[in-house]
Amino acid sequence: MSNKRNSKSFEIALSAISCALAVIFLLVGTLSYYLLATGYLMAQISLMIPLSRQIYVGDVLAYIGTCILTILLGAIGQVWLLVPFVMFFGLHPLANALQLRFNVNKWLAFVIKAVWFDFTLWVMYILVFGSSIGNTDMEVYRVLNDYILLFIFIGGTIIFLMYDYVMFNCQLWINAFVRRIKK
């Protein structure tokens, strides 16, 4: 067997470690609302582990396992908290890896992923706030609710620009880390 090819046991181990870490981070995030965003990010970074060796099927299985195990191990009463992870954060590393693998134009990929991110924000706005933030009798909340799609689209896209850049760099860091483990 060539040294360039991963052994099946190594692929399974990386995927299992990825899934286990992601479940732990998501559970901590669902138990403490203050750590929810951190849980999403750390779980997403955990799902980058199999992608560092181009183990796409292992990554998809780790993502599915993470979603199921997180619900079964403690988030069953708070499934709505996992919607952003299920819709976007858990799949974003795979989208980045496939973008690089198939050499998709970075601006086209950015537009598609930004719209995807903004749509996720809009869904969360509906789920969390029920289409209305704050007391609608107050002018500031009325303006916010009237122009929420504009705020989500512009603000979400600007935030996503920085976020996507950071996640690409995190993937490079994870790739170097796993390369050291393999040696």
C-alpha atoms as a printed R data frame, in Angstrom:
    type eleno elety resid chain resno       x      y      z
1   ATOM     1    CA   MET     A     1   0.000  0.000  0.000
2   ATOM     2    CA   SER     A     2   1.314  3.440 -0.912
3   ATOM     3    CA   ASN     A     3   2.172  5.991  1.785
4   ATOM     4    CA   LYS     A     4   0.026  8.593  0.020
5   ATOM     5    CA   ARG     A     5  -3.171  6.610  0.584
6   ATOM     6    CA   ASN     A     6  -4.787  6.680  4.023
7   ATOM     7    CA   SER     A     7  -5.469  3.357  5.662
8   ATOM     8    CA   LYS     A     8  -9.135  2.659  6.338
9   ATOM     9    CA   SER     A     9  -8.516  2.493 10.084
10  ATOM    10    CA   PHE     A    10  -6.869  5.930 10.006
11  ATOM    11    CA   GLU     A    11  -9.821  7.347  8.044
12  ATOM    12    CA   ILE     A    12 -12.308  5.878 10.521
13  ATOM    13    CA   ALA     A    13 -10.282  7.128 13.489
14  ATOM    14    CA   LEU     A    14 -10.113 10.683 12.132
15  ATOM    15    CA   SER     A    15 -13.850 10.695 11.418
16  ATOM    16    CA   ALA     A    16 -14.678  9.283 14.856
17  ATOM    17    CA   ILE     A    17 -12.457 11.813 16.641
18  ATOM    18    CA   SER     A    18 -14.048 14.560 14.578
19  ATOM    19    CA   CYS     A    19 -17.555 13.410 15.470
20  ATOM    20    CA   ALA     A    20 -16.780 12.989 19.165
21  ATOM    21    CA   LEU     A    21 -15.216 16.433 19.492
22  ATOM    22    CA   ALA     A    22 -18.048 18.076 17.561
23  ATOM    23    CA   VAL     A    23 -20.667 16.413 19.783
24  ATOM    24    CA   ILE     A    24 -18.883 17.562 22.935
25  ATOM    25    CA   PHE     A    25 -18.638 21.154 21.710
26  ATOM    26    CA   LEU     A    26 -22.269 21.260 20.578
27  ATOM    27    CA   LEU     A    27 -23.492 19.781 23.857
28  ATOM    28    CA   VAL     A    28 -21.561 22.374 25.844
29  ATOM    29    CA   GLY     A    29 -23.029 25.053 23.595
30  ATOM    30    CA   THR     A    30 -26.590 23.846 24.098
31  ATOM    31    CA   LEU     A    31 -26.133 23.612 27.857
32  ATOM    32    CA   SER     A    32 -24.882 27.204 28.113
33  ATOM    33    CA   TYR     A    33 -26.446 29.756 25.769
34  ATOM    34    CA   TYR     A    34 -23.400 31.983 26.252
35  ATOM    35    CA   LEU     A    35 -21.237 29.315 24.652
36  ATOM    36    CA   LEU     A    36 -23.604 28.389 21.822
37  ATOM    37    CA   ALA     A    37 -21.783 30.309 19.062
38  ATOM    38    CA   THR     A    38 -18.456 29.009 20.345
39  ATOM    39    CA   GLY     A    39 -19.887 25.494 20.295
40  ATOM    40    CA   TYR     A    40 -20.898 25.930 16.641
41  ATOM    41    CA   LEU     A    41 -17.449 27.187 15.674
42  ATOM    42    CA   MET     A    42 -15.508 24.561 17.598
43  ATOM    43    CA   ALA     A    43 -17.758 21.779 16.268
44  ATOM    44    CA   GLN     A    44 -17.202 23.122 12.768
45  ATOM    45    CA   ILE     A    45 -13.449 23.142 13.283
46  ATOM    46    CA   SER     A    46 -13.700 19.574 14.597
47  ATOM    47    CA   LEU     A    47 -15.438 18.523 11.389
48  ATOM    48    CA   MET     A    48 -12.434 19.800  9.440
49  ATOM    49    CA   ILE     A    49 -10.293 16.940 10.730
50  ATOM    50    CA   PRO     A    50 -11.317 14.301  8.132
51  ATOM    51    CA   LEU     A    51 -11.234 16.924  5.386
52  ATOM    52    CA   SER     A    52  -7.552 17.508  6.099
53  ATOM    53    CA   ARG     A    53  -6.922 14.120  4.463
54  ATOM    54    CA   GLN     A    54  -9.690 14.488  1.836
55  ATOM    55    CA   ILE     A    55 -11.938 11.993  3.586
56  ATOM    56    CA   TYR     A    56 -15.231 13.400  2.313
57  ATOM    57    CA   VAL     A    57 -17.470 10.447  3.137
58  ATOM    58    CA   GLY     A    58 -16.020 10.308  6.653
59  ATOM    59    CA   ASP     A    59 -16.752 14.000  7.078
60  ATOM    60    CA   VAL     A    60 -20.363 13.604  5.961
61  ATOM    61    CA   LEU     A    61 -20.816 10.643  8.311
62  ATOM    62    CA   ALA     A    62 -19.210 12.602 11.162
63  ATOM    63    CA   TYR     A    63 -21.607 15.494 10.461
64  ATOM    64    CA   ILE     A    64 -24.657 13.216 10.465
65  ATOM    65    CA   GLY     A    65 -23.421 11.429 13.574
66  ATOM    66    CA   THR     A    66 -22.786 14.744 15.303
67  ATOM    67    CA   CYS     A    67 -26.317 15.944 14.626
68  ATOM    68    CA   ILE     A    68 -27.942 12.710 15.788
69  ATOM    69    CA   LEU     A    69 -25.745 12.182 18.851
70  ATOM    70    CA   THR     A    70 -26.077 15.780 20.018
71  ATOM    71    CA   ILE     A    71 -29.854 15.469 19.959
72  ATOM    72    CA   LEU     A    72 -29.843 12.076 21.675
73  ATOM    73    CA   LEU     A    73 -27.315 13.053 24.345
74  ATOM    74    CA   GLY     A    74 -28.955 16.192 25.584
75  ATOM    75    CA   ALA     A    75 -30.354 18.600 23.049
76  ATOM    76    CA   ILE     A    76 -33.617 16.774 22.417
77  ATOM    77    CA   GLY     A    77 -35.671 19.492 24.088
78  ATOM    78    CA   GLN     A    78 -33.728 22.248 22.349
79  ATOM    79    CA   VAL     A    79 -33.455 21.021 18.773
80  ATOM    80    CA   TRP     A    80 -34.050 24.525 17.446
81  ATOM    81    CA   LEU     A    81 -30.646 25.504 18.881
82  ATOM    82    CA   LEU     A    82 -29.008 23.123 16.426
83  ATOM    83    CA   VAL     A    83 -30.709 24.554 13.328
84  ATOM    84    CA   PRO     A    84 -27.802 26.891 12.411
85  ATOM    85    CA   PHE     A    85 -25.337 24.033 12.783
86  ATOM    86    CA   VAL     A    86 -27.480 21.643 10.751
87  ATOM    87    CA   MET     A    87 -28.229 24.224  8.050
88  ATOM    88    CA   PHE     A    88 -24.849 25.894  7.715
89  ATOM    89    CA   PHE     A    89 -22.020 25.497 10.225
90  ATOM    90    CA   GLY     A    90 -21.745 21.714  9.992
91  ATOM    91    CA   LEU     A    91 -21.716 21.722  6.190
92  ATOM    92    CA   HIS     A    92 -19.534 24.792  5.621
93  ATOM    93    CA   PRO     A    93 -16.177 22.952  5.962
94  ATOM    94    CA   LEU     A    94 -17.320 20.412  3.366
95  ATOM    95    CA   ALA     A    95 -18.398 23.211  1.020
96  ATOM    96    CA   ASN     A    96 -14.966 24.838  1.383
97  ATOM    97    CA   ALA     A    97 -13.189 21.537  0.743
98  ATOM    98    CA   LEU     A    98 -15.291 20.809 -2.346
99  ATOM    99    CA   GLN     A    99 -14.704 24.356 -3.580
100 ATOM   100    CA   LEU     A   100 -10.969 23.718 -3.471
101 ATOM   101    CA   ARG     A   101 -11.201 20.188 -4.864
102 ATOM   102    CA   PHE     A   102 -13.241 21.199 -7.912
103 ATOM   103    CA   ASN     A   103 -11.468 24.551 -8.304
104 ATOM   104    CA   VAL     A   104 -14.675 26.602 -8.160
105 ATOM   105    CA   ASN     A   105 -14.247 30.328 -8.777
106 ATOM   106    CA   LYS     A   106 -13.742 31.904 -5.347
107 ATOM   107    CA   TRP     A   107 -16.114 34.827 -6.030
108 ATOM   108    CA   LEU     A   108 -18.891 32.585 -7.292
109 ATOM   109    CA   ALA     A   109 -18.409 30.299 -4.284
110 ATOM   110    CA   PHE     A   110 -18.411 33.308 -1.962
111 ATOM   111    CA   VAL     A   111 -21.719 34.585 -3.349
112 ATOM   112    CA   ILE     A   112 -23.371 31.173 -3.044
113 ATOM   113    CA   LYS     A   113 -22.078 30.608  0.485
114 ATOM   114    CA   ALA     A   114 -22.967 34.165  1.573
115 ATOM   115    CA   VAL     A   115 -26.553 33.726  0.376
116 ATOM   116    CA   TRP     A   116 -26.646 30.377  2.169
117 ATOM   117    CA   PHE     A   117 -25.353 32.037  5.375
118 ATOM   118    CA   ASP     A   118 -27.839 34.910  5.088
119 ATOM   119    CA   PHE     A   119 -30.689 32.442  4.562
120 ATOM   120    CA   THR     A   120 -29.619 30.613  7.724
121 ATOM   121    CA   LEU     A   121 -29.659 33.909  9.641
122 ATOM   122    CA   TRP     A   122 -33.149 34.659  8.325
123 ATOM   123    CA   VAL     A   123 -34.424 31.225  9.386
124 ATOM   124    CA   MET     A   124 -32.966 31.765 12.852
125 ATOM   125    CA   TYR     A   125 -34.614 35.182 13.051
126 ATOM   126    CA   ILE     A   126 -37.959 33.534 12.348
127 ATOM   127    CA   LEU     A   127 -37.356 30.639 14.762
128 ATOM   128    CA   VAL     A   128 -35.980 32.701 17.632
129 ATOM   129    CA   PHE     A   129 -37.909 35.922 17.387
130 ATOM   130    CA   GLY     A   130 -41.032 34.768 15.593
131 ATOM   131    CA   SER     A   131 -40.664 37.493 12.957
132 ATOM   132    CA   SER     A   132 -40.641 40.291 15.511
133 ATOM   133    CA   ILE     A   133 -37.776 41.598 17.632
134 ATOM   134    CA   GLY     A   134 -38.620 43.557 20.765
135 ATOM   135    CA   ASN     A   135 -41.627 45.714 21.519
136 ATOM   136    CA   THR     A   136 -43.046 46.804 18.167
137 ATOM   137    CA   ASP     A   137 -44.594 49.888 19.778
138 ATOM   138    CA   MET     A   138 -41.111 51.390 20.052
139 ATOM   139    CA   GLU     A   139 -39.800 53.083 16.904
140 ATOM   140    CA   VAL     A   140 -36.345 51.477 16.986
141 ATOM   141    CA   TYR     A   141 -37.795 47.937 17.035
142 ATOM   142    CA   ARG     A   142 -40.327 48.809 14.347
143 ATOM   143    CA   VAL     A   143 -37.534 50.012 12.025
144 ATOM   144    CA   LEU     A   144 -35.424 46.964 12.872
145 ATOM   145    CA   ASN     A   145 -38.283 44.587 12.061
146 ATOM   146    CA   ASP     A   146 -39.257 46.463  8.889
147 ATOM   147    CA   TYR     A   147 -35.733 46.328  7.462
148 ATOM   148    CA   ILE     A   148 -34.525 43.050  8.967
149 ATOM   149    CA   LEU     A   149 -33.870 41.419  5.589
150 ATOM   150    CA   LEU     A   150 -31.673 44.326  4.589
151 ATOM   151    CA   PHE     A   151 -29.797 44.151  7.909
152 ATOM   152    CA   ILE     A   152 -29.383 40.387  7.570
153 ATOM   153    CA   PHE     A   153 -28.260 40.612  3.944
154 ATOM   154    CA   ILE     A   154 -25.750 43.443  4.364
155 ATOM   155    CA   GLY     A   155 -24.553 42.645  7.894
156 ATOM   156    CA   GLY     A   156 -24.571 38.895  7.336
157 ATOM   157    CA   THR     A   157 -22.573 39.180  4.131
158 ATOM   158    CA   ILE     A   158 -19.953 41.428  5.742
159 ATOM   159    CA   ILE     A   159 -19.649 39.092  8.729
160 ATOM   160    CA   PHE     A   160 -19.508 36.089  6.410
161 ATOM   161    CA   LEU     A   161 -16.634 37.616  4.428
162 ATOM   162    CA   MET     A   162 -14.463 37.694  7.542
163 ATOM   163    CA   TYR     A   163 -15.812 34.371  8.795
164 ATOM   164    CA   ASP     A   164 -15.085 32.494  5.571
165 ATOM   165    CA   TYR     A   165 -11.519 33.845  5.511
166 ATOM   166    CA   VAL     A   166 -10.928 32.703  9.102
167 ATOM   167    CA   MET     A   167 -12.407 29.249  8.413
168 ATOM   168    CA   PHE     A   168 -10.175 28.725  5.372
169 ATOM   169    CA   ASN     A   169  -7.168 29.544  7.561
170 ATOM   170    CA   CYS     A   170  -8.419 27.204 10.288
171 ATOM   171    CA   GLN     A   171  -8.583 24.423  7.699
172 ATOM   172    CA   LEU     A   172  -4.944 25.079  6.790
173 ATOM   173    CA   TRP     A   173  -3.994 24.885 10.472
174 ATOM   174    CA   ILE     A   174  -5.928 21.610 10.913
175 ATOM   175    CA   ASN     A   175  -4.261 20.203  7.772
176 ATOM   176    CA   ALA     A   176  -0.795 20.925  9.219
177 ATOM   177    CA   PHE     A   177  -1.790 19.441 12.585
178 ATOM   178    CA   VAL     A   178  -3.107 16.184 11.091
179 ATOM   179    CA   ARG     A   179  -0.053 15.939  8.834
180 ATOM   180    CA   ARG     A   180   2.108 15.942 11.995
181 ATOM   181    CA   ILE     A   181  -0.028 13.208 13.547
182 ATOM   182    CA   LYS     A   182   0.316 11.034 10.458
183 ATOM   183    CA   LYS     A   183   4.143 11.225 10.579
